[in-house]
Amino acid sequence: MPIEAKKDNYAKDVNIRININGEIHVLTEHIVPGKNREITVDVAMKKQVPRNTLVNAKVDVNFDRQAYESDHIGFVNNTAVTKVKSGTLYRDPWGAITNPTNNTDNTGAYVDGPMNPKRQLEKANPSNSWTQKYNIHSWTAKKITYKGMNNSKTYSFYRYTPKSTYSRSIYQWEEYRIKDVLFKSKETTENGWGDNGWVSLIKDPGHAQVQAGYGYQIKMIVEYTTNAFSSEPAEARNKDGSGTFVRPENVLPNISRDAYFQTPDGKILSVSGTHSTNPRLKTRIVRETKEQVTLEYTLRDSYTMGIPTPGRIYVSEDTPDGMYKVRAWTPTINGVPTKNKTYDSKGLVLYEPEPLIDIQGGPVSNKPEPLPVSGYDENGNPIIDTRKVPPMHFLVIGSNKDDLVDSVVQ
């Protein structure tokens, strides 16, 4: 080992190899001697991990032996392997299968499927905020050149000297919201309501009207936003070897591409068809950056003689007049997974704040509420007081039957 490498204050760049279910990832960490280091980094899998799968990892520190280890002869055992005790897997307070991960004899993970959208919904939690503590380490570098034992070859390495080490706490937030649920029918289009016939079930439900025997379209806008990436301290790797490391490194959230819409008669529409829901929704990515993902959900097209027609939910011609409730909600997601964490009584790592979910509308029913009528016109047709229609309701006008028989999705 070169004499310069044995001097005090010698920090090192250490290459770490991670094997996750056979997939290899390599990262470099700048490590100061004599100090433990919690390393949190984002490792994106090249292949999707199937649900109901145990995930284990093997970690080899300094696997290429490029960093000098001067406090012992040879290289120590720098390998760690995760293992999952399947008997410890249990469902956490939000219904997801979870595995304790903060003890040495039970690590790794279990990839669960989406939670059952037919379960009783908890209250919405569309936003989180927290204070993230970062450890920041900067260093200077000097390039050292030396000759080999027989002076036949010249070698070089960087000798790093710590410059500063400090922590910084930053306020961060995230939101996962249904920005709007839109409704379109022959009635809204012919009357010129909304934007090209699209009216909001949240902001303008009084104009969400359809005649019995006709159909309506829906469109959901879901958006995830956060400041976690623009607000975290910046790392740097300079040409002269100096730099700055920041840990933890925020990990990109896994934003589900699914969403759920429930008709008055209880049918649940989804993108995936999970848990025997009706896979009639399709997704379009409107915007996708590190800090914002905007998704649009509409009904899948139907086809007649090979010609596509926008999908519709048809209301039975026997459906009575009245106001009908619908409901929309998102899957439950964790959001930024590196936000502050806590431990429960079983030693389970829990993220604080709790996972994100947004819900628009209450429980549905095929029993209509009375139309909010303010009077009648000269032809005896009811005049609807649109201001008295609650959010996430639509109106059926044109029948006098007893209850909504069925919704046909095409």
XYZ file of C-alpha atoms in Angstrom:
410
model
C 0.000 0.000 0.000
C 1.372 3.476 -0.803
C 2.560 5.462 2.231
C 0.190 8.310 1.321
C -2.776 5.947 1.642
C -1.888 5.209 5.284
C -2.087 8.815 6.454
C -4.802 9.971 8.835
C -8.026 11.474 7.494
C -7.935 9.201 4.474
C -11.450 8.882 3.071
C -12.267 6.399 0.333
C -14.498 5.847 -2.655
C -15.904 2.363 -2.191
C -17.703 0.451 -4.929
C -20.665 -1.598 -3.732
C -22.314 -4.384 -5.718
C -25.963 -5.202 -5.050
C -27.594 -8.373 -6.339
C -31.401 -8.159 -6.112
C -33.044 -11.421 -7.156
C -30.206 -11.986 -9.634
C -30.167 -8.424 -11.036
C -26.817 -6.646 -10.508
C -26.452 -2.955 -9.580
C -23.203 -1.132 -8.715
C -22.932 2.141 -6.785
C -20.054 4.202 -5.366
C -20.063 5.630 -1.841
C -17.606 8.132 -0.358
C -16.828 6.780 3.113
C -14.972 8.475 5.977
C -12.883 6.105 8.156
C -14.065 5.242 11.631
C -17.699 6.195 11.080
C -20.760 4.052 10.386
C -22.683 5.111 7.318
C -26.377 4.632 6.605
C -26.661 4.382 2.834
C -30.057 4.961 1.241
C -30.172 5.037 -2.553
C -32.713 4.486 -5.300
C -32.175 1.234 -7.195
C -34.495 0.965 -10.191
C -35.207 -2.619 -11.228
C -34.775 -3.347 -14.923
C -37.518 -5.960 -14.821
C -40.784 -5.749 -12.953
C -40.830 -7.942 -9.861
C -43.928 -10.185 -9.961
C -46.430 -9.802 -7.163
C -46.500 -12.387 -4.371
C -42.700 -12.675 -4.642
C -40.040 -12.670 -1.911
C -37.233 -10.225 -2.697
C -33.736 -10.831 -1.325
C -30.475 -9.005 -1.884
C -26.760 -9.749 -1.602
C -24.513 -6.756 -0.939
C -20.734 -6.872 -1.540
C -18.818 -3.851 -0.227
C -15.500 -3.090 -1.976
C -16.128 -6.109 -4.191
C -13.507 -4.975 -6.738
C -10.901 -4.252 -4.001
C -10.214 -0.804 -5.413
C -10.320 0.788 -1.944
C -7.390 0.165 0.409
C -8.278 -1.594 3.649
C -5.285 -0.779 5.850
C -6.459 -1.853 9.299
C -6.072 -5.567 8.648
C -4.230 -8.007 6.425
C -6.132 -8.866 3.279
C -9.828 -8.142 2.728
C -12.453 -8.811 5.355
C -15.795 -10.448 4.706
C -17.667 -7.479 3.281
C -20.735 -9.443 2.174
C -24.253 -9.358 3.596
C -27.259 -11.381 2.433
C -30.902 -10.665 3.237
C -33.322 -13.378 4.222
C -37.044 -13.340 4.773
C -38.809 -15.336 7.454
C -42.144 -15.848 5.738
C -43.816 -16.638 9.056
C -43.341 -13.025 10.158
C -45.225 -11.519 7.217
C -48.447 -9.847 8.300
C -50.842 -7.185 7.129
C -50.096 -3.705 8.406
C -52.779 -1.183 9.525
C -53.497 -0.267 5.875
C -54.034 -3.865 4.704
C -50.702 -4.453 2.956
C -48.518 -7.496 3.627
C -45.395 -6.239 5.377
C -42.156 -7.734 6.659
C -40.133 -6.370 9.610
C -36.864 -4.997 8.222
C -34.969 -3.464 11.121
C -33.355 -6.522 12.692
C -30.404 -8.582 11.556
C -32.112 -11.951 11.165
C -35.139 -10.952 9.113
C -34.555 -8.621 6.187
C -35.614 -8.518 2.559
C -39.093 -7.778 1.284
C -42.336 -9.240 -0.021
C -43.983 -7.816 -3.147
C -47.722 -7.742 -2.547
C -50.470 -7.088 -5.063
C -52.755 -4.058 -4.877
C -55.047 -3.881 -1.889
C -58.615 -4.952 -2.530
C -60.584 -1.897 -3.723
C -63.766 -3.596 -2.495
C -62.618 -3.263 1.117
C -64.188 -0.654 3.341
C -62.390 2.565 2.523
C -60.548 4.443 5.222
C -60.657 8.218 5.356
C -58.798 10.030 2.608
C -55.211 11.137 3.194
C -54.249 13.056 0.038
C -51.244 14.954 1.465
C -48.235 14.469 3.737
C -45.552 16.762 5.087
C -42.426 15.999 7.079
C -39.006 17.318 8.041
C -36.222 15.373 6.344
C -32.808 15.297 8.017
C -29.858 15.083 5.614
C -26.249 14.242 6.426
C -23.906 16.209 4.163
C -20.221 15.448 3.729
C -17.800 17.354 1.492
C -14.116 16.715 0.802
C -11.081 17.925 -1.092
C -8.830 15.693 -3.144
C -5.153 15.426 -4.062
C -3.982 13.176 -6.855
C -1.081 11.003 -5.692
C 1.247 9.388 -8.215
C 3.757 6.669 -7.248
C 5.972 3.977 -8.749
C 5.474 0.260 -8.404
C 7.915 -1.918 -6.489
C 10.221 -2.383 -9.474
C 9.681 1.197 -10.689
C 8.434 -0.173 -14.007
C 4.923 1.185 -13.717
C 3.382 4.408 -12.468
C 0.154 4.335 -10.469
C -2.103 7.090 -9.146
C -5.028 7.515 -6.800
C -6.903 10.335 -5.088
C -6.206 11.013 -1.410
C -9.358 12.578 0.019
C -9.410 14.927 2.989
C -12.733 15.649 4.742
C -13.688 19.305 4.431
C -16.961 19.500 6.340
C -19.616 17.208 7.774
C -22.961 18.529 8.966
C -26.695 17.825 8.961
C -29.532 19.871 7.545
C -33.286 19.574 8.109
C -35.655 20.509 5.269
C -39.453 20.784 5.201
C -40.896 18.580 2.447
C -44.375 17.647 1.283
C -46.273 15.486 -1.191
C -49.831 15.346 -2.529
C -51.774 12.598 -4.302
C -55.141 13.948 -5.381
C -58.050 13.344 -7.697
C -57.974 16.767 -9.302
C -61.315 16.292 -11.051
C -63.942 13.775 -12.127
C -65.650 14.799 -15.358
C -68.980 13.675 -16.799
C -70.227 13.906 -20.400
C -73.555 12.910 -21.945
C -75.811 13.790 -24.866
C -77.573 16.200 -22.511
C -74.415 18.079 -21.481
C -73.128 18.226 -25.060
C -76.353 19.511 -26.649
C -76.739 22.172 -23.963
C -73.151 23.332 -24.334
C -72.368 22.800 -20.663
C -68.829 22.561 -19.373
C -65.841 22.194 -21.682
C -67.103 20.559 -24.876
C -69.765 18.793 -22.832
C -67.429 17.740 -20.008
C -68.796 18.966 -16.650
C -67.175 18.466 -13.266
C -68.831 16.110 -10.804
C -66.873 17.888 -8.066
C -67.356 21.556 -8.973
C -70.524 21.575 -11.118
C -72.527 18.383 -10.460
C -75.856 20.139 -11.117
C -75.160 20.024 -14.847
C -74.133 16.348 -14.848
C -77.403 15.161 -16.374
C -78.398 12.168 -18.486
C -81.681 10.806 -19.770
C -82.729 7.269 -18.864
C -81.848 4.908 -21.705
C -78.744 6.900 -22.692
C -75.124 6.694 -21.666
C -72.471 8.912 -20.127
C -68.701 9.121 -20.272
C -66.340 9.758 -17.380
C -62.835 11.185 -17.145
C -60.680 11.262 -13.999
C -57.596 13.434 -13.509
C -55.192 12.182 -10.825
C -51.997 14.007 -9.888
C -49.040 13.317 -7.611
C -46.750 16.255 -6.721
C -43.859 16.701 -4.276
C -40.989 19.075 -3.520
C -38.790 16.298 -2.139
C -36.334 16.309 -5.048
C -35.946 20.014 -5.766
C -35.478 20.783 -2.056
C -32.905 18.111 -1.151
C -29.257 19.283 -0.999
C -27.291 18.780 -4.192
C -24.501 16.249 -4.571
C -21.356 17.054 -6.545
C -18.479 15.182 -8.158
C -15.850 17.598 -9.481
C -13.089 17.013 -12.040
C -10.376 17.649 -9.440
C -11.690 14.785 -7.285
C -13.423 16.961 -4.691
C -17.115 16.581 -4.049
C -20.131 16.439 -1.775
C -22.223 13.454 -0.717
C -25.764 13.689 0.638
C -27.612 10.902 2.447
C -30.317 9.782 2.482
C -30.975 10.169 -1.213
C -34.686 10.573 -1.859
C -36.160 7.608 -3.695
C -38.682 8.083 -6.473
C -42.205 7.097 -5.418
C -43.981 4.248 -7.147
C -47.112 5.888 -8.560
C -49.823 3.378 -9.389
C -51.367 3.548 -12.842
C -54.645 2.190 -11.468
C -57.721 4.097 -10.276
C -61.284 3.195 -9.316
C -64.741 4.495 -10.222
C -67.951 3.075 -8.761
C -71.366 3.362 -10.408
C -74.595 3.774 -8.385
C -75.377 0.058 -8.614
C -72.021 -0.848 -7.029
C -69.923 -1.852 -10.054
C -66.249 -0.900 -9.576
C -64.352 0.039 -12.735
C -60.543 -0.122 -12.781
C -57.596 -0.211 -15.153
C -56.158 -3.525 -13.993
C -59.257 -5.558 -13.179
C -57.713 -6.400 -9.799
C -59.845 -8.380 -7.345
C -62.553 -9.021 -9.973
C -63.211 -5.345 -10.648
C -64.341 -4.376 -14.152
C -61.238 -3.482 -16.258
C -62.953 -0.778 -18.298
C -60.654 2.183 -17.576
C -57.587 3.148 -19.571
C -54.714 5.434 -18.556
C -52.966 8.274 -20.358
C -49.863 9.927 -18.920
C -50.372 13.686 -19.251
C -47.147 14.733 -17.505
C -44.321 12.809 -15.824
C -41.335 14.383 -14.053
C -39.486 13.569 -10.822
C -41.838 15.832 -8.900
C -45.130 15.583 -10.781
C -47.099 12.763 -12.366
C -50.465 13.617 -13.942
C -52.675 10.760 -15.140
C -55.938 10.818 -17.092
C -58.432 7.953 -16.889
C -61.247 7.402 -19.358
C -63.443 4.483 -20.371
C -61.984 2.095 -22.912
C -63.333 2.442 -26.428
C -65.999 0.056 -27.649
C -65.975 -1.206 -31.226
C -68.763 -1.649 -33.755
C -67.737 -3.214 -37.070
C -64.145 -2.392 -36.144
C -64.897 1.304 -35.631
C -63.958 2.682 -32.185
C -66.525 4.593 -30.156
C -65.770 6.298 -26.822
C -66.779 4.004 -23.985
C -69.967 4.834 -22.090
C -71.861 3.735 -19.016
C -75.438 3.161 -20.163
C -78.296 3.900 -17.811
C -81.272 1.565 -18.047
C -84.382 3.068 -19.625
C -86.241 1.975 -16.502
C -84.089 4.164 -14.256
C -86.194 6.638 -12.256
C -85.611 10.366 -12.049
C -83.368 11.475 -9.224
C -79.850 12.174 -8.021
C -77.431 9.245 -8.025
C -74.168 8.938 -6.123
C -70.917 7.802 -7.705
C -67.535 7.372 -6.097
C -63.920 7.651 -7.252
C -60.729 6.825 -5.392
C -57.046 6.150 -5.893
C -55.029 3.119 -4.844
C -53.059 3.490 -1.616
C -49.421 4.457 -2.276
C -46.500 5.106 0.034
C -45.272 8.224 -1.745
C -41.633 9.158 -1.157
C -40.355 6.039 0.657
C -37.369 7.763 2.271
C -39.400 10.142 4.406
C -39.046 9.932 8.175
C -39.725 6.499 9.620
C -40.875 5.072 12.949
C -40.996 1.598 14.492
C -44.066 -0.140 15.865
C -44.254 -2.513 18.831
C -43.288 -5.472 16.637
C -40.160 -3.749 15.368
C -41.786 -3.081 11.996
C -40.491 -0.087 10.068
C -43.427 2.259 9.427
C -43.277 5.426 7.411
C -44.549 8.580 9.003
C -46.721 10.195 7.793
C -49.049 7.423 6.676
C -49.617 6.285 3.067
C -51.561 8.394 0.582
C -55.082 7.843 -0.765
C -57.704 10.229 -2.119
C -61.448 9.548 -2.159
C -64.176 11.573 -3.845
C -67.772 10.761 -2.963
C -69.405 8.574 -0.318
C -70.990 5.116 -0.425
C -73.164 4.619 -3.520
C -76.780 3.486 -3.733
C -79.169 2.565 -6.522
C -81.933 4.322 -4.594
C -82.175 7.874 -5.962
C -82.406 11.045 -3.943
C -85.158 13.481 -5.018
C -84.330 15.988 -7.719
C -83.781 19.508 -6.316
C -86.671 21.103 -8.211
C -87.260 24.852 -7.966
C -90.353 24.815 -10.222
C -91.693 23.654 -13.584
C -91.670 25.177 -17.064
C -94.730 25.686 -19.289
C -94.439 22.121 -20.558
C -94.443 20.647 -17.065
C -90.737 19.785 -17.082
C -88.921 20.218 -13.765
C -86.557 23.175 -13.359
C -83.476 21.892 -11.537
C -81.808 24.018 -8.892
C -78.269 23.042 -9.912
C -76.744 24.745 -6.861
C -78.328 22.151 -4.553
C -76.753 19.085 -6.175
C -73.977 17.669 -3.933
C -70.556 16.763 -5.385
C -70.164 13.324 -6.984
C -73.859 13.060 -7.908
C -75.396 12.994 -11.368
C -79.009 13.508 -12.370
C -81.281 11.183 -14.320
C -84.207 13.014 -15.884
C -86.803 11.281 -18.008
C -88.284 8.318 -16.105
C -90.680 7.600 -13.258
C -89.642 4.090 -12.254
C -88.736 3.030 -8.702
C -84.983 2.438 -8.705
C -81.916 2.159 -10.915
C -82.002 -1.352 -12.378
C -78.512 -1.596 -13.822
C -75.561 0.198 -15.366
C -74.222 -1.319 -18.576
C -70.597 -0.414 -19.311
C -69.615 -0.449 -22.957
